[in-house]
Short mmCIF file of C-alpha atoms and ligand atoms in Angstrom, two decimals:
data_model
loop_
_atom_site.label_atom_id
_atom_site.label_comp_id
_atom_site.label_asym_id
_atom_site.label_seq_id
_atom_site.Cartn_x
_atom_site.Cartn_y
_atom_site.Cartn_z
CA MET A 1 -83.22 -29.39 10.92
CA ILE A 2 -86.68 -28.41 10.39
CA VAL A 3 -88.25 -24.58 9.18
CA LYS A 4 -90.99 -24.23 11.63
CA SER A 5 -94.16 -23.12 9.64
CA ASP A 6 -96.09 -19.84 12.12
CA LYS A 7 -98.92 -22.70 13.03
CA GLU A 8 -95.27 -25.16 13.93
CA ARG A 9 -94.35 -21.64 15.57
CA GLU A 10 -97.16 -21.16 17.91
CA GLY A 11 -97.28 -24.41 18.90
CA MET A 12 -93.49 -24.66 20.65
CA ARG A 13 -94.77 -21.24 22.30
CA ALA A 14 -98.04 -23.12 24.01
CA ALA A 15 -95.16 -26.37 25.06
CA SER A 16 -92.63 -23.74 25.97
CA ARG A 17 -94.72 -21.88 27.76
CA VAL A 18 -96.10 -24.91 30.44
CA VAL A 19 -92.05 -25.55 30.47
CA LYS A 20 -91.38 -22.72 31.56
CA ALA A 21 -94.40 -22.32 34.51
CA ALA A 22 -93.75 -25.93 35.63
CA LEU A 23 -89.49 -24.31 36.43
CA ASP A 24 -91.09 -21.62 38.19
CA ALA A 25 -92.67 -23.88 40.50
CA ALA A 26 -90.49 -25.80 40.92
CA GLU A 27 -87.72 -22.71 42.12
CA LYS A 28 -90.46 -21.57 44.56
CA PHE A 29 -90.91 -24.91 45.83
CA ILE A 30 -86.92 -26.55 46.36
CA LYS A 31 -86.62 -25.64 49.86
CA VAL A 32 -84.03 -27.67 52.38
CA GLY A 33 -85.13 -31.02 52.81
CA VAL A 34 -87.92 -31.56 50.25
CA THR A 35 -86.90 -34.68 48.07
CA THR A 36 -86.05 -34.26 44.53
CA LEU A 37 -89.04 -36.61 43.91
CA GLU A 38 -90.87 -33.75 45.40
CA ILE A 39 -89.56 -31.57 43.35
CA ASP A 40 -90.45 -33.86 40.48
CA ALA A 41 -94.39 -34.55 41.53
CA VAL A 42 -94.75 -30.58 41.90
CA VAL A 43 -93.30 -30.20 38.16
CA GLU A 44 -95.09 -32.69 37.19
CA GLU A 45 -98.57 -31.45 37.94
CA VAL A 46 -98.11 -27.89 37.10
CA ILE A 47 -97.56 -30.13 33.20
CA ARG A 48 -100.57 -31.85 33.45
CA SER A 49 -102.60 -29.01 34.47
CA TYR A 50 -102.08 -27.16 31.38
CA GLY A 51 -103.23 -30.35 29.89
CA ALA A 52 -99.50 -31.44 28.83
CA THR A 53 -97.49 -34.42 29.22
CA PRO A 54 -93.72 -35.37 30.77
CA SER A 55 -91.77 -36.15 28.06
CA SER A 56 -89.24 -37.38 29.80
CA LYS A 57 -91.53 -39.93 31.28
CA GLY A 58 -90.59 -43.02 29.25
CA PHE A 59 -88.15 -41.73 27.06
CA HIS A 60 -85.58 -44.39 26.49
CA GLY A 61 -87.07 -46.02 30.19
CA TYR A 62 -86.04 -43.10 31.82
CA PRO A 63 -89.11 -42.88 34.53
CA ASN A 64 -89.69 -39.27 36.00
CA ALA A 65 -91.65 -35.73 35.04
CA SER A 66 -88.02 -34.16 35.10
CA CYS A 67 -84.53 -34.74 35.68
CA ILE A 68 -82.89 -33.83 38.42
CA SER A 69 -79.46 -33.49 39.10
CA VAL A 70 -77.60 -32.09 42.53
CA ASN A 71 -73.90 -30.28 43.29
CA ASP A 72 -71.93 -32.80 40.51
CA VAL A 73 -74.40 -34.57 38.87
CA VAL A 74 -74.92 -32.55 35.55
CA VAL A 75 -77.56 -33.47 33.92
CA HIS A 76 -79.84 -36.45 34.01
CA GLY A 77 -80.27 -36.84 37.86
CA ILE A 78 -82.99 -39.29 38.50
CA PRO A 79 -85.91 -37.83 40.93
CA SER A 80 -85.09 -40.15 44.81
CA LEU A 81 -85.32 -40.07 48.41
CA LEU A 82 -82.60 -37.52 48.63
CA THR A 83 -83.25 -34.50 50.39
CA VAL A 84 -82.09 -31.05 49.36
CA LYS A 85 -79.35 -29.37 51.71
CA ASP A 86 -78.38 -26.21 52.83
CA GLY A 87 -75.50 -25.15 50.04
CA ASP A 88 -76.66 -27.64 47.48
CA ILE A 89 -77.15 -26.45 43.98
CA VAL A 90 -80.10 -27.87 41.81
CA SER A 91 -80.20 -28.67 38.30
CA VAL A 92 -84.39 -29.03 36.69
CA ASP A 93 -84.31 -29.95 33.46
CA ILE A 94 -87.97 -30.47 32.02
CA THR A 95 -89.18 -31.23 28.52
CA ALA A 96 -93.27 -31.00 28.40
CA LEU A 97 -95.48 -32.31 25.30
CA LEU A 98 -98.89 -30.15 24.31
CA ASN A 99 -100.68 -30.36 21.14
CA GLY A 100 -97.83 -32.17 19.65
CA TYR A 101 -95.32 -29.77 19.81
CA GLN A 102 -92.02 -30.19 22.65
CA GLY A 103 -90.78 -27.21 24.70
CA ASP A 104 -87.18 -28.15 26.76
CA ALA A 105 -85.83 -26.21 29.05
CA ALA A 106 -83.63 -26.15 32.39
CA ARG A 107 -82.33 -24.16 35.55
CA THR A 108 -79.39 -24.84 38.66
CA PHE A 109 -81.39 -23.51 41.69
CA ALA A 110 -79.41 -22.45 44.42
CA VAL A 111 -80.56 -24.20 47.84
CA GLY A 112 -80.10 -21.61 51.05
CA ASN A 113 -76.67 -20.77 52.14
CA VAL A 114 -74.43 -21.54 48.17
CA SER A 115 -70.87 -20.67 48.36
CA GLU A 116 -70.36 -17.20 46.12
CA ALA A 117 -68.07 -20.11 43.90
CA ASP A 118 -71.51 -21.79 42.94
CA ARG A 119 -73.50 -18.86 42.87
CA ARG A 120 -70.85 -17.63 40.30
CA LEU A 121 -70.74 -22.05 37.92
CA ILE A 122 -74.67 -20.76 37.96
CA GLN A 123 -74.08 -17.13 36.49
CA VAL A 124 -70.91 -18.74 34.08
CA ALA A 125 -73.44 -21.16 32.49
CA LYS A 126 -76.54 -18.67 32.12
CA ASP A 127 -73.75 -15.98 30.36
CA ALA A 128 -73.08 -18.44 28.36
CA PHE A 129 -76.17 -19.64 26.82
CA PHE A 130 -76.53 -15.93 26.22
CA ALA A 131 -73.09 -15.37 24.71
CA GLY A 132 -73.79 -18.11 22.54
CA ILE A 133 -77.28 -17.06 20.81
CA GLU A 134 -75.50 -14.07 19.47
CA TYR A 135 -74.40 -16.32 16.90
CA ALA A 136 -78.37 -18.12 17.09
CA LYS A 137 -78.88 -16.00 13.88
CA ALA A 138 -79.86 -17.17 10.12
CA GLY A 139 -76.59 -16.97 7.87
CA CYS A 140 -74.83 -18.07 11.19
CA ARG A 141 -73.79 -21.35 11.62
CA VAL A 142 -74.71 -24.06 14.76
CA GLY A 143 -70.55 -24.02 15.30
CA ASP A 144 -70.61 -20.80 15.64
CA ILE A 145 -73.28 -20.81 19.15
CA SER A 146 -70.62 -23.90 20.12
CA SER A 147 -67.58 -21.95 19.81
CA ALA A 148 -69.03 -18.80 21.68
CA VAL A 149 -70.14 -21.30 24.61
CA GLN A 150 -66.74 -22.83 24.70
CA LEU A 151 -64.87 -19.89 24.95
CA TYR A 152 -66.75 -17.96 27.42
CA THR A 153 -67.54 -20.85 29.83
CA GLU A 154 -63.28 -21.66 29.49
CA LEU A 155 -62.52 -18.61 29.70
CA ASN A 156 -64.03 -17.81 32.87
CA GLY A 157 -62.30 -20.82 34.65
CA CYS A 158 -65.39 -23.47 33.88
CA GLY A 159 -64.99 -26.38 32.50
CA VAL A 160 -67.53 -27.41 29.29
CA VAL A 161 -69.30 -30.61 28.67
CA ARG A 162 -68.43 -32.63 25.84
CA ASP A 163 -70.64 -35.62 25.92
CA LEU A 164 -73.86 -34.19 25.81
CA THR A 165 -75.00 -31.51 23.74
CA GLY A 166 -78.10 -28.93 22.78
CA HIS A 167 -80.41 -29.82 20.05
CA GLY A 168 -82.95 -28.87 17.38
CA ILE A 169 -86.63 -29.58 18.85
CA GLY A 170 -90.14 -29.99 17.33
CA HIS A 171 -92.03 -32.91 17.56
CA LYS A 172 -89.97 -34.97 19.03
CA MET A 173 -87.34 -33.49 22.03
CA HIS A 174 -84.55 -34.40 20.02
CA GLU A 175 -84.32 -33.38 16.19
CA PRO A 176 -81.71 -32.53 14.09
CA PRO A 177 -79.09 -30.83 14.52
CA GLU A 178 -77.03 -31.14 17.37
CA VAL A 179 -76.26 -28.10 19.20
CA PRO A 180 -72.65 -28.61 20.58
CA ASN A 181 -70.99 -26.55 23.53
CA PHE A 182 -68.08 -26.68 22.18
CA GLY A 183 -66.49 -26.18 18.77
CA LYS A 184 -65.31 -24.37 15.89
CA HIS A 185 -66.14 -21.07 15.10
CA GLY A 186 -67.50 -20.78 10.72
CA THR A 187 -68.88 -24.46 10.70
CA GLY A 188 -71.81 -26.92 11.12
CA ALA A 189 -75.15 -26.45 10.29
CA PRO A 190 -76.08 -22.82 8.52
CA LEU A 191 -79.01 -21.52 10.98
CA LYS A 192 -82.10 -20.43 9.33
CA ALA A 193 -85.40 -18.66 10.08
CA GLY A 194 -88.17 -20.22 11.74
CA MET A 195 -85.62 -23.15 13.14
CA CYS A 196 -86.38 -24.55 16.72
CA ILE A 197 -83.46 -25.50 18.73
CA CYS A 198 -82.53 -26.32 22.29
CA VAL A 199 -79.13 -24.11 23.19
CA GLU A 200 -78.29 -25.98 26.79
CA PRO A 201 -74.64 -25.09 28.58
CA MET A 202 -73.56 -27.56 30.25
CA ILE A 203 -70.58 -26.63 32.45
CA THR A 204 -68.09 -27.38 35.30
CA ALA A 205 -66.18 -25.57 38.63
CA GLY A 206 -63.31 -28.26 36.82
CA GLY A 207 -62.43 -30.38 33.79
CA TRP A 208 -64.96 -31.16 30.90
CA ARG A 209 -64.92 -35.26 31.60
CA VAL A 210 -67.92 -36.79 32.68
CA ARG A 211 -69.09 -40.43 33.78
CA ILE A 212 -72.66 -42.19 33.39
CA GLU A 213 -73.39 -43.93 37.18
CA ARG A 214 -74.66 -47.68 37.47
CA ASP A 215 -77.83 -46.47 36.76
CA GLY A 216 -77.04 -46.04 32.79
CA TRP A 217 -78.78 -42.28 33.42
CA THR A 218 -77.22 -40.16 36.43
CA VAL A 219 -74.06 -38.00 34.44
CA LYS A 220 -71.69 -36.91 37.09
CA THR A 221 -68.33 -34.38 36.88
CA PHE A 222 -65.89 -36.94 36.11
CA ASP A 223 -63.29 -34.60 39.15
CA GLY A 224 -66.30 -34.82 41.33
CA SER A 225 -66.63 -31.06 40.61
CA ARG A 226 -69.76 -28.97 40.51
CA ALA A 227 -71.70 -28.77 37.61
CA ALA A 228 -74.34 -25.91 35.81
CA HIS A 229 -77.31 -26.24 33.77
CA TYR A 230 -78.92 -24.23 31.52
CA GLU A 231 -81.15 -24.68 28.87
CA ASN A 232 -84.16 -22.92 26.86
CA THR A 233 -85.94 -23.67 23.62
CA ILE A 234 -85.68 -20.89 20.85
CA ILE A 235 -86.22 -19.58 17.18
CA ILE A 236 -83.98 -18.12 14.51
CA ASN A 237 -85.34 -15.52 13.27
CA GLY A 238 -85.06 -13.82 10.25
CA ASP A 239 -82.68 -10.92 9.15
CA GLY A 240 -80.01 -11.23 11.47
CA GLU A 241 -82.81 -10.50 14.29
CA PRO A 242 -81.90 -12.06 18.01
CA PRO A 243 -83.66 -15.07 18.66
CA GLU A 244 -87.02 -15.56 20.10
CA ILE A 245 -86.46 -17.43 23.81
CA LEU A 246 -89.98 -19.67 24.23
CA THR A 247 -88.74 -20.25 27.65
CA LEU A 248 -87.91 -17.31 29.55
N1 MF3 B 301 -84.28 -32.59 28.58
C1 MF3 B 301 -82.91 -32.97 27.89
C2 MF3 B 301 -82.17 -32.51 26.52
O1 MF3 B 301 -82.53 -30.81 27.29
C3 MF3 B 301 -83.21 -34.23 28.34
C4 MF3 B 301 -84.53 -35.86 28.98
S1 MF3 B 301 -83.45 -37.21 28.78
C5 MF3 B 301 -84.88 -37.69 29.51
O2 MF3 B 301 -82.45 -32.33 26.25
F1 MF3 B 301 -84.33 -39.24 29.30
F2 MF3 B 301 -84.92 -37.40 31.04
F3 MF3 B 301 -85.80 -37.44 29.01
CO1 CO B 302 -83.39 -30.21 29.31
CO1 CO B 303 -82.60 -30.70 25.32
#
């Protein structure tokens, strides 16, 4: 939970811009008939075009530049020859390393004619992020963010995944503190100006339980309901100011 210097914050911003560019390219590229491996190739090309490297590649043996999670896959879907179909929802999660700094962000994209329920699911994940970062301020605690994300998600009839969390970020993809998407207001580590964290609601249209596939990575909803993911890298500001969102 290290407070970043001006120079470090500049590094985080630059890495985050790469991630944002790769997400934008993925969004443009995704359409009916493309494979998730093709999406991953676009992501990797954009990251490398900035002189950055895809942090997920080789991370604990993870094979690709992005995580691409379709429908009931919550996170850590491994790109494959699976083609994207009309009505699918596709979550893309990207981490890039530039000059020693990490940026990390995720979005869920709707493909073609997506049901109203799925559009809403995607929107609730995004809005839960913004509900959470109302408390991403110096003087608040991590649990304030967590409880706000949980409350917003559950009030909107969705499940909030408990097995995976947001996190601090810096020279490493995952640094302290953990930033869960559920918890109690007034608990957890105090937030300080200059801290850099990833807030990332992972939500489902059903229950919160998940299971990991035999590949050791793919996280699916236990009940087969669809899932959405929305993540940004942010910097905590001082003086009760809202955070700076680096990957927007
Ligand atoms: N980007 C993910 C996160 O939000 C982690 C990626 S896991 C990896 O924390 F194995 F794909 F790298
Ligand atoms: Co991520
Ligand atoms: Co993350």
